[in-house]
Structures are given as C-alpha cells and as structure tokens.
Coordinates of C-alpha atoms and ligand atoms in Angstrom, one line a residue:
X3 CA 114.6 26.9 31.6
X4 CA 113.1 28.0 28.2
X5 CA 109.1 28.1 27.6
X6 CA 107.9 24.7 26.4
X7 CA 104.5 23.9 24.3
X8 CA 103.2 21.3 26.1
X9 CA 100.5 19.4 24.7
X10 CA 98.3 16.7 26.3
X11 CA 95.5 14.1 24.8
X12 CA 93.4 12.1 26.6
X13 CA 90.6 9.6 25.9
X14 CA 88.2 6.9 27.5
X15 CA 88.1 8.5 31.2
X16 CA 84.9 7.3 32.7
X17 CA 84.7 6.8 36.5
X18 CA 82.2 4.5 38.1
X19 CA 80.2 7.6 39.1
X20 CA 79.4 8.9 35.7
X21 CA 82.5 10.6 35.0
X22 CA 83.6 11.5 31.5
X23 CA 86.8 12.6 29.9
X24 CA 85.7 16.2 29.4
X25 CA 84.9 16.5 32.8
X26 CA 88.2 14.8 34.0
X27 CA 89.8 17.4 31.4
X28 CA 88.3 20.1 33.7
X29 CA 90.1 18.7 37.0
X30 CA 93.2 18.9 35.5
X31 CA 92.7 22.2 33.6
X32 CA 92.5 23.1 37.8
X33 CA 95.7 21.4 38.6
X34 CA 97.8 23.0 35.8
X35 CA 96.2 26.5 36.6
X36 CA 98.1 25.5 39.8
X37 CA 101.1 25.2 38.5
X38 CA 100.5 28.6 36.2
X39 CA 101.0 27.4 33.1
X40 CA 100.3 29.4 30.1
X41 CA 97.8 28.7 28.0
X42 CA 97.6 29.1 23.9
X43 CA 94.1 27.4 23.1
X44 CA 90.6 26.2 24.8
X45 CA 91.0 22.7 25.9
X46 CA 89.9 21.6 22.4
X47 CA 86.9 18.5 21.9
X48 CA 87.5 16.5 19.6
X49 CA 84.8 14.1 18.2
X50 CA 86.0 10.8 16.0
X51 CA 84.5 8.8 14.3
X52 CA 80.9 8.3 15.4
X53 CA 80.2 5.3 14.1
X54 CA 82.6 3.4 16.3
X55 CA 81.0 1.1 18.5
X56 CA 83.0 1.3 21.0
X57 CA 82.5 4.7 22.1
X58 CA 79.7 5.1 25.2
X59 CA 78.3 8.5 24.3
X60 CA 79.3 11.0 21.3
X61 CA 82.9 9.6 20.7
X62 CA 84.5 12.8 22.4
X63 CA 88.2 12.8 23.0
X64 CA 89.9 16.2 24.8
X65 CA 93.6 17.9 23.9
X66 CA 94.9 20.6 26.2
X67 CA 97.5 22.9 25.0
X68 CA 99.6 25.2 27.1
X69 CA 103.5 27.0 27.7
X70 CA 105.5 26.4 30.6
X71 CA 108.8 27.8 32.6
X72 CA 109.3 26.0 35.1
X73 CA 109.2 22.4 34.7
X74 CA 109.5 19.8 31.7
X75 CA 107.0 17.1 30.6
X76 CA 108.6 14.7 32.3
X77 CA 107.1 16.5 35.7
X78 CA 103.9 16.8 34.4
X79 CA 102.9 13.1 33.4
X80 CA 102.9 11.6 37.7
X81 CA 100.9 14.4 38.3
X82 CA 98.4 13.0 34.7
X83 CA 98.8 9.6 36.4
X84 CA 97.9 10.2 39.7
X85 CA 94.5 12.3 39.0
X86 CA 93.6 10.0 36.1
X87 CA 93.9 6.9 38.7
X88 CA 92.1 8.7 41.3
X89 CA 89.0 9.5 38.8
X90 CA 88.5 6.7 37.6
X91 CA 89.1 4.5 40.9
X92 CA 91.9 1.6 40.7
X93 CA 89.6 -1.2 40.3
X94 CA 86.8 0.4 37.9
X95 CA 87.0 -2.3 34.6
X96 CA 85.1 -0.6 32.4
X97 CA 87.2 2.3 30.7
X98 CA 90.4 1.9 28.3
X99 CA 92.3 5.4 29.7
X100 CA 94.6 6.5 27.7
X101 CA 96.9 9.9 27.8
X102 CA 99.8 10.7 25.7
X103 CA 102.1 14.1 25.9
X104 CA 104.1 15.9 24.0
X105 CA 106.4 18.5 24.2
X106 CA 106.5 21.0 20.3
X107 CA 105.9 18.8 17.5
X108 CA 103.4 16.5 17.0
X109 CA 105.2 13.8 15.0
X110 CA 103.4 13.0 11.1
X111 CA 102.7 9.6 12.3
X112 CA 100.7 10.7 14.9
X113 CA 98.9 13.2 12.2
X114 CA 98.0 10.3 10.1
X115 CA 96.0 8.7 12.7
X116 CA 94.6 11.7 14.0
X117 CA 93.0 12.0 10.4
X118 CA 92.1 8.3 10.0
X119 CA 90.7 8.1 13.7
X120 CA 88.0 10.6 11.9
X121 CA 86.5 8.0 9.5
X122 CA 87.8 4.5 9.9
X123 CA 88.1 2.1 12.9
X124 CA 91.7 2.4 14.1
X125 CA 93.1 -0.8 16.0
X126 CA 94.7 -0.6 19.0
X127 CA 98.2 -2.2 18.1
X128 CA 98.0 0.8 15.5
X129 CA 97.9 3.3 18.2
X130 CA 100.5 1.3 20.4
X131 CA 103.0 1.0 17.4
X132 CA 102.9 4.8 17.0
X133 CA 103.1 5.5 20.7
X134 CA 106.4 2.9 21.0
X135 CA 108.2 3.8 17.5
X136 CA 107.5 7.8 18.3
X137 CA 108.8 7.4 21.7
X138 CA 105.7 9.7 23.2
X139 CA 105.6 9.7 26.5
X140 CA 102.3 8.1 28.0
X141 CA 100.1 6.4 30.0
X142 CA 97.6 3.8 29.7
X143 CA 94.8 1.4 31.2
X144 CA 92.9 -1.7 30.9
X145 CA 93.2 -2.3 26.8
X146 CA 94.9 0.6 25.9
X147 CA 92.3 1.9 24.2
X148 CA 92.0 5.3 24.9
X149 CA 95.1 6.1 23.1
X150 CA 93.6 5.7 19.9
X151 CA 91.5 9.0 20.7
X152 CA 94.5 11.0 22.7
X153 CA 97.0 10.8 20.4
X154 CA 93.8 11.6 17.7
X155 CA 93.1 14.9 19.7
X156 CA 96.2 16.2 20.2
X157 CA 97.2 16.1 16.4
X158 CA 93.9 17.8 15.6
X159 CA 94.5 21.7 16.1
X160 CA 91.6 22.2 14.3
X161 CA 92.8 24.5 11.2
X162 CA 90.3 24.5 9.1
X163 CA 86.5 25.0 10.3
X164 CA 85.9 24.5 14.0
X165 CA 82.8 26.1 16.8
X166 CA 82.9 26.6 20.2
X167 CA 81.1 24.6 23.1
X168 CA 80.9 25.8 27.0
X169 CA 79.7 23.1 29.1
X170 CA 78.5 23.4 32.8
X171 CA 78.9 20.7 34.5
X172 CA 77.1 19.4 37.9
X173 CA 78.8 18.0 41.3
X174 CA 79.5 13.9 40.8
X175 CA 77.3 13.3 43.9
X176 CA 75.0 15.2 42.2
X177 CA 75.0 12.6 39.1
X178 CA 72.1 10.3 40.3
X179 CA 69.4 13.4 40.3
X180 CA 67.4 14.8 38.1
X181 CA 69.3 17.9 36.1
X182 CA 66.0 20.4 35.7
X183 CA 67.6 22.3 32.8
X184 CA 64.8 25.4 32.5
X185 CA 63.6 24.8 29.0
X186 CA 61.9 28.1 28.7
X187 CA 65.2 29.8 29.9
X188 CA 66.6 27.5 26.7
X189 CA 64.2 28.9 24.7
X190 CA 64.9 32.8 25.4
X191 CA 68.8 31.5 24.8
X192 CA 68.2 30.4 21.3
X193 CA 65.4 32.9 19.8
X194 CA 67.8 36.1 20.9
X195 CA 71.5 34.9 20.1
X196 CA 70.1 32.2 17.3
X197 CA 72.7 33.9 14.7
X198 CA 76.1 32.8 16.8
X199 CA 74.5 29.5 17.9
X200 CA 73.8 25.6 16.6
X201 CA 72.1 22.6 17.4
X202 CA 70.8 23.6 20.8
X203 CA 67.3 23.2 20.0
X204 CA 65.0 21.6 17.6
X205 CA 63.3 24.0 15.9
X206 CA 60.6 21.3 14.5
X207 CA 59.9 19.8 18.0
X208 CA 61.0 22.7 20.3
X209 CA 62.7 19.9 22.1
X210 CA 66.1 21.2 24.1
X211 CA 69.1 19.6 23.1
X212 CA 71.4 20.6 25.2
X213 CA 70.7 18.7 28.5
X214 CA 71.9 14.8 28.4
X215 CA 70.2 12.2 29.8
X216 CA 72.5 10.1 31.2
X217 CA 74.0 9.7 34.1
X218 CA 77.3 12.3 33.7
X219 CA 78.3 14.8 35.0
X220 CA 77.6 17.5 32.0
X221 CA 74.7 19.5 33.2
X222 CA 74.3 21.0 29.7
X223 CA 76.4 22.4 26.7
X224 CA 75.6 25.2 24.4
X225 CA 77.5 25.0 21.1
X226 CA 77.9 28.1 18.9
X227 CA 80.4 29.8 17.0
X228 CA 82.4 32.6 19.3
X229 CA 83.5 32.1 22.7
X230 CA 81.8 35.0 23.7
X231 CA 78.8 33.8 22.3
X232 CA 78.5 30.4 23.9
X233 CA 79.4 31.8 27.2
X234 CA 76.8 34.4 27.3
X235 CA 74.2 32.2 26.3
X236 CA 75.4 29.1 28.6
X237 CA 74.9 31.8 31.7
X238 CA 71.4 32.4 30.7
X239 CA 70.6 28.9 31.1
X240 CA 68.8 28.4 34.3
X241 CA 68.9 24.8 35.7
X242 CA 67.1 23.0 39.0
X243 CA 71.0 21.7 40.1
X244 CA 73.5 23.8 40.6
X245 CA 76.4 24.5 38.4
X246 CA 79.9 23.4 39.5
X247 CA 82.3 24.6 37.0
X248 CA 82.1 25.5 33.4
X249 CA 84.8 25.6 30.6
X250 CA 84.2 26.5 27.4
X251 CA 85.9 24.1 24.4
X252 CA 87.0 24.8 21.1
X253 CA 85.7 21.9 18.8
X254 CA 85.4 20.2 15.6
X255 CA 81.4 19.6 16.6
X256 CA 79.6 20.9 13.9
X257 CA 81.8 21.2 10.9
X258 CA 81.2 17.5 8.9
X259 CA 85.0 17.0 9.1
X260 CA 84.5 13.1 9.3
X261 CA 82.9 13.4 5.8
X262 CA 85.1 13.7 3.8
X263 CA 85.6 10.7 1.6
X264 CA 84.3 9.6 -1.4
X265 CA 83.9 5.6 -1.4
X266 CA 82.9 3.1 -3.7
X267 CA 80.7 0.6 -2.7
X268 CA 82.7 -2.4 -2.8
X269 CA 85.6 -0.3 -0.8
X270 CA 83.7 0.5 2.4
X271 CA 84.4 -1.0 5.4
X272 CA 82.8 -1.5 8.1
X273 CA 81.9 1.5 10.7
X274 CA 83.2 4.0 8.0
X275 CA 82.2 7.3 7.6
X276 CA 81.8 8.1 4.0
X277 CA 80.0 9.7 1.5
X278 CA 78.6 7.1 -1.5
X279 CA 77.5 8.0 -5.1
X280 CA 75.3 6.0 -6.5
X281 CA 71.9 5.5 -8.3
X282 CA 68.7 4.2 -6.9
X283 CA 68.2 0.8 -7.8
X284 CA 65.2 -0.3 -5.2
X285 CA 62.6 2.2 -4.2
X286 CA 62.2 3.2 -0.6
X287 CA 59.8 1.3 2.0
X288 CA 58.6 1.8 5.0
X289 CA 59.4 -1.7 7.3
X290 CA 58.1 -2.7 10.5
X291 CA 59.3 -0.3 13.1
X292 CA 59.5 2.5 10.9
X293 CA 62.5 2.4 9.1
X294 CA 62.8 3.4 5.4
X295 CA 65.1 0.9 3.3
X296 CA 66.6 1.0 0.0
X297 CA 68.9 0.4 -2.5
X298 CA 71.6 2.0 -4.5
X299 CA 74.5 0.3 -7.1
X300 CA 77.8 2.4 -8.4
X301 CA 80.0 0.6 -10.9
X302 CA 81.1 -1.5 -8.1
X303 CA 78.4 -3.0 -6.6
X304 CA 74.8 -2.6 -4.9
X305 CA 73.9 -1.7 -1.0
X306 CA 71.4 -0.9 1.0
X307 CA 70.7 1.9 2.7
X308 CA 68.7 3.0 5.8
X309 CA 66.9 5.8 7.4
X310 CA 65.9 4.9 10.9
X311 CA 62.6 5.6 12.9
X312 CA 64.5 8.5 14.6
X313 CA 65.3 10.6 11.7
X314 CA 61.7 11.4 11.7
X315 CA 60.4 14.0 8.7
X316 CA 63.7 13.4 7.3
X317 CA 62.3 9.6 6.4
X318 CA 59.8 11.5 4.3
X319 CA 62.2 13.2 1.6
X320 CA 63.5 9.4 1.4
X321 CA 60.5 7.9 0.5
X322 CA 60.4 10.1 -2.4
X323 CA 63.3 8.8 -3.7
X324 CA 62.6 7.0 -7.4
X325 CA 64.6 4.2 -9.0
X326 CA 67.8 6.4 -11.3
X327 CA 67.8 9.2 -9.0
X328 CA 71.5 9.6 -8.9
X329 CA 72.3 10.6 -5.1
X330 CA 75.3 10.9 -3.0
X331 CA 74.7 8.9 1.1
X332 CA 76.2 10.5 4.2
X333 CA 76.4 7.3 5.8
X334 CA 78.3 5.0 8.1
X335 CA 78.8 2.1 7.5
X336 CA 76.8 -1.3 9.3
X337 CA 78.5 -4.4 8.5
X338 CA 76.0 -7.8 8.3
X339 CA 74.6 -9.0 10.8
X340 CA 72.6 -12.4 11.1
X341 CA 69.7 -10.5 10.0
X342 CA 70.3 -7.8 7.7
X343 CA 73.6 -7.4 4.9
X344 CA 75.9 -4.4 4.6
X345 CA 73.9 -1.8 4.9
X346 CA 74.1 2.2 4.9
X347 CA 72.8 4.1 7.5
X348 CA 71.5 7.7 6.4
X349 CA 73.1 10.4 8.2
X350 CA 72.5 12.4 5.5
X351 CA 71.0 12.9 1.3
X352 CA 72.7 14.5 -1.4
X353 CA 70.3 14.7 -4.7
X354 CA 71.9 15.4 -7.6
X355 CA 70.0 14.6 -10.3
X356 CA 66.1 13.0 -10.8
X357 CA 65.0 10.6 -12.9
X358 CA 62.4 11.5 -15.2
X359 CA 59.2 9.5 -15.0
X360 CA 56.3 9.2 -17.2
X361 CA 53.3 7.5 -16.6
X362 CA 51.3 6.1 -19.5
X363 CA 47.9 5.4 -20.4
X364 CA 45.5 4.3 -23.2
X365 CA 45.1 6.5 -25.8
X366 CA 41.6 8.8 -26.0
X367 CA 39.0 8.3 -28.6
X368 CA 39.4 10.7 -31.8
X369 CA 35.6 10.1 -32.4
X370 CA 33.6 10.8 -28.9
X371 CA 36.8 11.8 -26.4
X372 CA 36.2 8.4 -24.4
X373 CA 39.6 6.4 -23.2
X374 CA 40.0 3.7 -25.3
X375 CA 40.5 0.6 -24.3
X376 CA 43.1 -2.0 -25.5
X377 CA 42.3 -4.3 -28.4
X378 CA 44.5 -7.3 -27.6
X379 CA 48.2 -7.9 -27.9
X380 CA 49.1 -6.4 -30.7
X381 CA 45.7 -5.2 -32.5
X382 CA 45.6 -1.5 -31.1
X383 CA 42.9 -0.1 -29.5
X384 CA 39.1 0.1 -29.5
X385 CA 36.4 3.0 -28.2
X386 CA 34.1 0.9 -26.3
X387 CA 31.3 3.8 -26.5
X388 CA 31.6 4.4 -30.2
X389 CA 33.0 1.3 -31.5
X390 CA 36.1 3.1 -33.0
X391 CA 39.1 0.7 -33.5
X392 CA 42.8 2.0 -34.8
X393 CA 45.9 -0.4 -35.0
X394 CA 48.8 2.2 -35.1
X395 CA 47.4 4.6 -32.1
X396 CA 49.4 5.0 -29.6
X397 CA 49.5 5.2 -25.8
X398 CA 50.2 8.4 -24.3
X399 CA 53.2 9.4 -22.0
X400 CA 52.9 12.3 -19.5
X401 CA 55.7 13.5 -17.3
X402 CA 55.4 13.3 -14.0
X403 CA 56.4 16.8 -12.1
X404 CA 58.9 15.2 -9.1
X405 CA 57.8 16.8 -5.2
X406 CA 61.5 16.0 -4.4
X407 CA 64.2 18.9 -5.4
X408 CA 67.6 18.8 -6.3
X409 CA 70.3 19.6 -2.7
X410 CA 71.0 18.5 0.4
X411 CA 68.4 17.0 3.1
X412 CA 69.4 16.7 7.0
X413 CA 67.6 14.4 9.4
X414 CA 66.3 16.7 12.2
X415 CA 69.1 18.5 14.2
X416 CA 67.7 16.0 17.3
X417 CA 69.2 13.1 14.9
X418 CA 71.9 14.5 13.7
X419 CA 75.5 13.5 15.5
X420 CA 77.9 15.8 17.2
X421 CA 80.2 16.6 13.7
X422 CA 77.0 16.4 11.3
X423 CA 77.6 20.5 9.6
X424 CA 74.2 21.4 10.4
X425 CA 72.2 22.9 7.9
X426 CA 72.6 26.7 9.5
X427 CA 76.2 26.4 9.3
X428 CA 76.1 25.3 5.1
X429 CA 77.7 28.7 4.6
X430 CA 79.7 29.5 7.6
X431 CA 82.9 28.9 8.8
X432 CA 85.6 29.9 11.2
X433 CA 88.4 28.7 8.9
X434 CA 91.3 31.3 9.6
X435 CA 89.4 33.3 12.0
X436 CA 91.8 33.8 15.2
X437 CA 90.7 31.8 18.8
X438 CA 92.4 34.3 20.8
X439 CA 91.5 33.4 24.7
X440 CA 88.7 35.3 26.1
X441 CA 89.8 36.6 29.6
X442 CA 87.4 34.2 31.5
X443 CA 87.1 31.2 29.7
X444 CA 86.3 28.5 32.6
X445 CA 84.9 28.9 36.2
X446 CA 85.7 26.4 38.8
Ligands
ATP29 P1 83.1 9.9 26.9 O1 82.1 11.1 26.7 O2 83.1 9.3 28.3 O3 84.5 10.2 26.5 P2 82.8 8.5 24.4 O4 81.6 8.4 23.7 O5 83.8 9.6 23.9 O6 82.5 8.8 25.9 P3 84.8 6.6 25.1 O7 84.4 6.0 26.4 O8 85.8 7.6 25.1 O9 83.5 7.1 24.4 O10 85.1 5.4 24.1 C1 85.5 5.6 22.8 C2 86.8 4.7 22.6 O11 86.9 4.5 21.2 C3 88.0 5.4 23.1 O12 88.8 4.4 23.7 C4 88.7 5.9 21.8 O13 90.1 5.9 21.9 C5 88.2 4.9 20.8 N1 88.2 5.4 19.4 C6 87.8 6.6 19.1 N2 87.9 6.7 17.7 C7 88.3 5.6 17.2 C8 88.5 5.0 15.9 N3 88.3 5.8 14.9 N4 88.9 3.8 15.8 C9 89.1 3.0 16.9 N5 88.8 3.4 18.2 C10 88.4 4.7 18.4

C-alpha cells in the first residue's frame, strides 16, 4: 500500500475532569506514534473566531497531519472514536465533539468555512451540509458542534504568518491543585530569549501569562516564533506540579488572521470580527464600572463602541479620542441586549487622522492688554478696565496641540486574545519560512 496524507481535525473535546481538545490531541499524537506514522507538521492550533460565545476558553480547535503505509483512514477513525469516547466519558453532556478525516485534499468547501469560521458565526447545519455533501468521513457528539472547528482546522495549513506554542501539560488527577508556575523562572525565560518570544508576560504589570487558571490540564504554554525557541524556553520554566507531557504546536496565535475584513456599519453582524472605519461622532466617557463608551457613524450608519475595565492603560488613549477623529475599530461585534444596542467592543485602535480643534476666547484689549469682555449679542466687545468698546473685534482661535498621535494602539498584551498580532510582532512574520520538524518535538 502507497503512503497516504492523512489529516485529522478535531474540536469541542472537554472531559468532565477538565480536559481540553489540545490535550486530547496529545493522547492521540501517543496512539498514532504507535502505529508509526509519519509525520509532516506539528499538530497545528488553530484559534477561530473569539468572539463566539460558545467557545469555553480561547476558541482553540487542533489538526494533525501525518503519512502512512500501512493502513487507510478507514482504520484510523474506530481507533478516533474509541479514545474520543473514553476522554470525554459516555454520559458527560456538556461538550459538542466533533472529528472529521481526510485522506489528500481538503475539499474547497471545506476551505470556505475554514476561512469564515475565522470571523463570522458558522451554524451547525452549515458544517453538517459540508460534512454529508463532501462525503468526509467523521464522527460526532451531542449537537454536532465541534465540527464546525475540525473541519475549520484541518483546512487551515497556516500559509501565510503563523508562531509556535509548546505547552506542558499536568496529570488529570492533578487538575484540582494548585499549578505553582515559578514566576521568577518566567521571568529569566522572557528577559533572555525576549527576541523569539510573545505574549508570555506583561511587560506593564510583570504579570505571567502563561499559566491558566482554570481547571485544565495545560500547566502552561510559551508562545514564540521557532520551535527551537519555545522549546528551550518552555524547559526553563520551573513549576510546583509536575510536567506530564509536552508538545509543541504550530499556530495561527499571534498573527491577527481573524482581522481581516473591512465592514460597514450597517453590514456587521453579530459576534463578527471586523475592522470598522468610521469618524467619532460621541466623545468617550468613563461609565460606572470603568468602561469607556463611544460613538462612531460611516456613511451607513452610527455604533457604539466600547473599551472595557480590563483593557486597562489602553482605556486612556480612548478617552483621548475627539469628535472627527477618523479611526479604524478592531472590534467584535455585541449584538443588543436589553440593556445596551449594538455595540463594538475594542480589541483594538487604528488613528488615522485627528481632528483639528481650536479653542476660542474673547478678544484682548488694544488699549491696557486686559481680556475683553462681551458687549451683548451682537454689539462687540468692551474693556471693562479701560472702558474701550469695538463692534468688529473679533474673538480669537488657538489650535489646540492633540496628546494623541496618529497609529495603532493595543490594549495590554494581558487583554489582548489568543490571534490579536501583538505589537512586537507588527513587523515580523514567518510567512514562507520552512516548519521543518525539530527531532524532539513532544515528550510523553
Ligand atoms: P477548548 O480549549 O476546550 O477547546 P474552546 O474555547 O476552544 O475550549 P470549545 O469547547 O471547543 O471552546 O467550544 C467552541 C465551539 O465553538 C466548538 O464546538 C467549535 O466547533 C465552535 N466554533 C468555533 N468557531 C466557530 C464559529 N466561527 N462559528 C460557530 N461555531 C464555532
């Protein structure tokens, strides 16, 4: 039997103990090293659309990519089947799996999702018609769900710009402890290999981003731009738990690729991710809880827009913001709720151009250099010092020198999602540059 591509996506595999479909990735990474497959990438991360609200954590799906001799895909799905239904435990309701395979080509269909899965909501029956009228072999839970972000994965083989994240990973019975990730250890990571690395610290806060807080089994991650990179500085993590396994993932994290549209106001939908040109038409303020609101309008229409509380100094450069700025919003999109209409939430701030503004006042006195004061509607202005009085004086305009400057503004990398392009990677990317397998790429 000839060598076979064989690819695999997968989606929405949490277990009842914490479990999470890059960790269920990693068991069957094990399995297939079993059977010696062959393979041709990292088990890539995919990250979707993050404003779904579906999604439990960063909206992470997982494709797997490999050769082999001996046996066909037919083989391979029980073996999916069996190990996804052990994970996540027959009865466990909570989580939509969903696994799709192919064998060579991944069908245009399937492409066009991939790419829409990135910025729009995709429905299920969507992802169902694809799977039926493709004929890709699959299998599927609960809603069906998950296939929306497997068949979204495996169609992504990440071209243009992508990084690289290794992520240790604890024991499941471990899951209900504390994690202990060292932060000083973190700390000594970042300062010597800051270059090849991204968005594992917080420079203004010194708070460690790589450690999660929930309940899963990802002890931390350590995203970066080589393989080599990530792996060296994931091993000088030092953590209170122990490390389990550890595989390092090729990834879209990083690289803005959900940004990529250009919408009109009055053509968003909700839970898009798109980018928004428009003017300021209500200044910022600062509501109860800390939030800063306001408003553009395009030729379409008017929205609001919102910086939350947890975007921190980043609230700051919106306040600054001045009716006929023209701007462009990284947002997603939050349709109305009881409470609030359509609105914009920042995930980033284009400024393109600023208004000017001048601020005006009563004209001084000719005679003694007093300010004048005003006469009455209509009847000029008089000195009330000297007595002077002049109908035609005028009052005078000065400009007022903007503290906001033309470019691109970031909330802090703690606020920032998984495929925000941070602001260290504006000028880098690994478009075209070859993700040949380093000889240890994973440890179980
Ligand atoms: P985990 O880390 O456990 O994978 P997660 O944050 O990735 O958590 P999931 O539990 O996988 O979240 O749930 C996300 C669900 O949303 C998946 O079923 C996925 O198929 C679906 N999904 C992803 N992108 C879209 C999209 N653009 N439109 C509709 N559904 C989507």
């Amino acid at each position: 039997m000839s060598e076979k591509l064989i690819q695999i996506g997968m989606d929405d595999i949490d277990s009842p103990d914490g479990g999470c479909t890059t960790h269920f990735a990693t068991i069957l990474i094990e399995t297939l090293n079993e059977l010696n497959v062959e393979w041709t990438d990292y088990p890539n991360l995919i990250r979707l659309n993050p404003g779904i609200p579906y999604r439990t954590r960063g909206n992470g799906a997982v494709a797997l990519r490999f050769l082999m001799r001996s046996k066909d895909v037919d083989s391979i799905i029980p073996i999916v089947q069996e190990l996804v239904q052990d994970y996540v435990e027959k009865e466990y309701p909570n989580t939509n799996p969903g696994v799709v395979f192919f064998e060579e080509e991944v069908p245009s269909q399937v492409q066009h999702l991939s790419r829409l899965a990135l910025w729009r909501v995709v429905p299920i029956e969507l992802a169902q018609r694809v799977v039926e009228t493709c004929n890709i072999p699959h299998y599927s839970r609960g809603n069906g769900r998950g296939l929306i972000g497997a068949l979204s994965a495996v169609a992504n083989n990440l071209q243009g710009d992508y990084t690289y994240e290794y992520i240790a990973y604890r024991a499941l019975k471990d899951c209900d402890q504390e994690r202990g990730v060292d932060v000083n250890s973190v700390l000594t990571m970042d300062k010597t290999m800051t270059d090849f690395l991204f968005s594992n610290l917080d420079p203004s806060t010194n708070r460690i981003l790589i450690e999660p807080h929930g309940p899963d089994p990802v002890l931390f991650g350590v995203r970066g731009e080589t393989a080599a990179s990530v792996i060296k500085a994931g091993q000088q993590v030092k953590s209170k738990q122990k490390v389990d396994r550890w595989v390092v993932f090729r990834s879209n994290q990083g690289t803005g690729e959900h940004l990529k549209h250009h919408v009109a106001i009055n053509d968003l939908r909700p839970y898009m991710a798109a980018i928004v040109s428009g003017r300021v038409d209500v200044e910022p303020k600062m509501i109860e809880g800390g939030h800063s609101i306001f408003r553009i309008v395009d030729e379409s229409n008017r929205i609001d827009c919102a910086a939350y509380e947890p975007s921190g100094e980043f609230r700051d450069i919106v306040m600054k913001l001045k009716i006929g700025d023209r701007i462009k919003i990284h947002a997603s999109v939050r349709p109305a709720s009881r409470t609030h209409g359509w609105t914009l939430n920042l995930e980033g701030l284009e400024v393109d151009e600023l208004a000017e503004i001048f601020d005006f006042s009563n004209p001084v006195c000719p005679q003694c250099g007093k300010r004048m004061k005003s006469a009455g509607t209509g009847k000029g202005y008089k000195c009330v010092k000297c007595g002077y009085r002049n109908t035609e004086i005028k009052r005078t305009e000065s400009y007022r020198k903007r503290d906001l400057s033309i470019g691109l503004y970031l909330p802090p990398v703690r606020a920032q999602r998984h495929l925000t392009r941070p602001l260290v990677r504006a000028n880098k990317t690994n478009s075209g540059v070859p993700y040949g397998l380093v000889t240890k790429w994973h440890d179980f």
